C-alpha angles and dihedrals in degrees: 000000000000116000105225111234120220115210130185121281124237087249096059090044089056095046091051095048087050096053088048095048090051088051095051094047088051097051090044093052092048088050092049093049085044090058091041092053088048092048088054091045093054090046085056094044090051097049095044083058092051091049094047092050088051087053096050088049091056093048087047092054092045091052093045091056086051095054099039116000091186093064126106094252088050088059091050088057093051094049089055090050099047093047098044113096124214099239124131112265124229108229091204138078141030109264130077106278107256092241088058103049111131088016097068111110152162132210127241124188122205129161095357092306121107111216126202111221129183118251116247109200097202092070100094123197115244096213105339145020119265132172105293092009107082094322116097137160121223112189129206117190123204121265120271110275096028109127128237095022126227148178124221110208115198110203111202120194117184126169137147110256123229124256135012094305093044110080122139113352130186145158128195125202126187122200129185115207125174114241117232091191098067 
């Protein structure tokens, strides 16, 4: 006697392929979103490193002024303080504050000397903000007569994030440094 073999019907095969397709599409979608999130996190990390580098250069200039107020780096600190204006700073937005137009800057170190460069807002960052390309500093010194004198530095970084989850990205950091020159 021959046993009857029962195979899968066409409907069962199509249903199993549909379930498999849904699982595969879901996995690929999750993986793509994970990659986009990782890219955005990388952009934020790279930008944060650039911001921290600018903060360290500001501290270095201040310290150099304290040590030797006639050095080239001390002159850079003095130029930052003398060209900054004491207007309140808006901590939102991705454009140079109107009151700081022409005084927004970034720092660049070459061969031991730190240079202050006026920020050109037409320089757009490729994927994350770097000094001079989407990253700038605005200085807001304390009013005369306040002791000890200080300067509030607002470091802004703006860039277009990659991928559909990216969009406009920004970070704003404020740092107060006490001013040995006043």
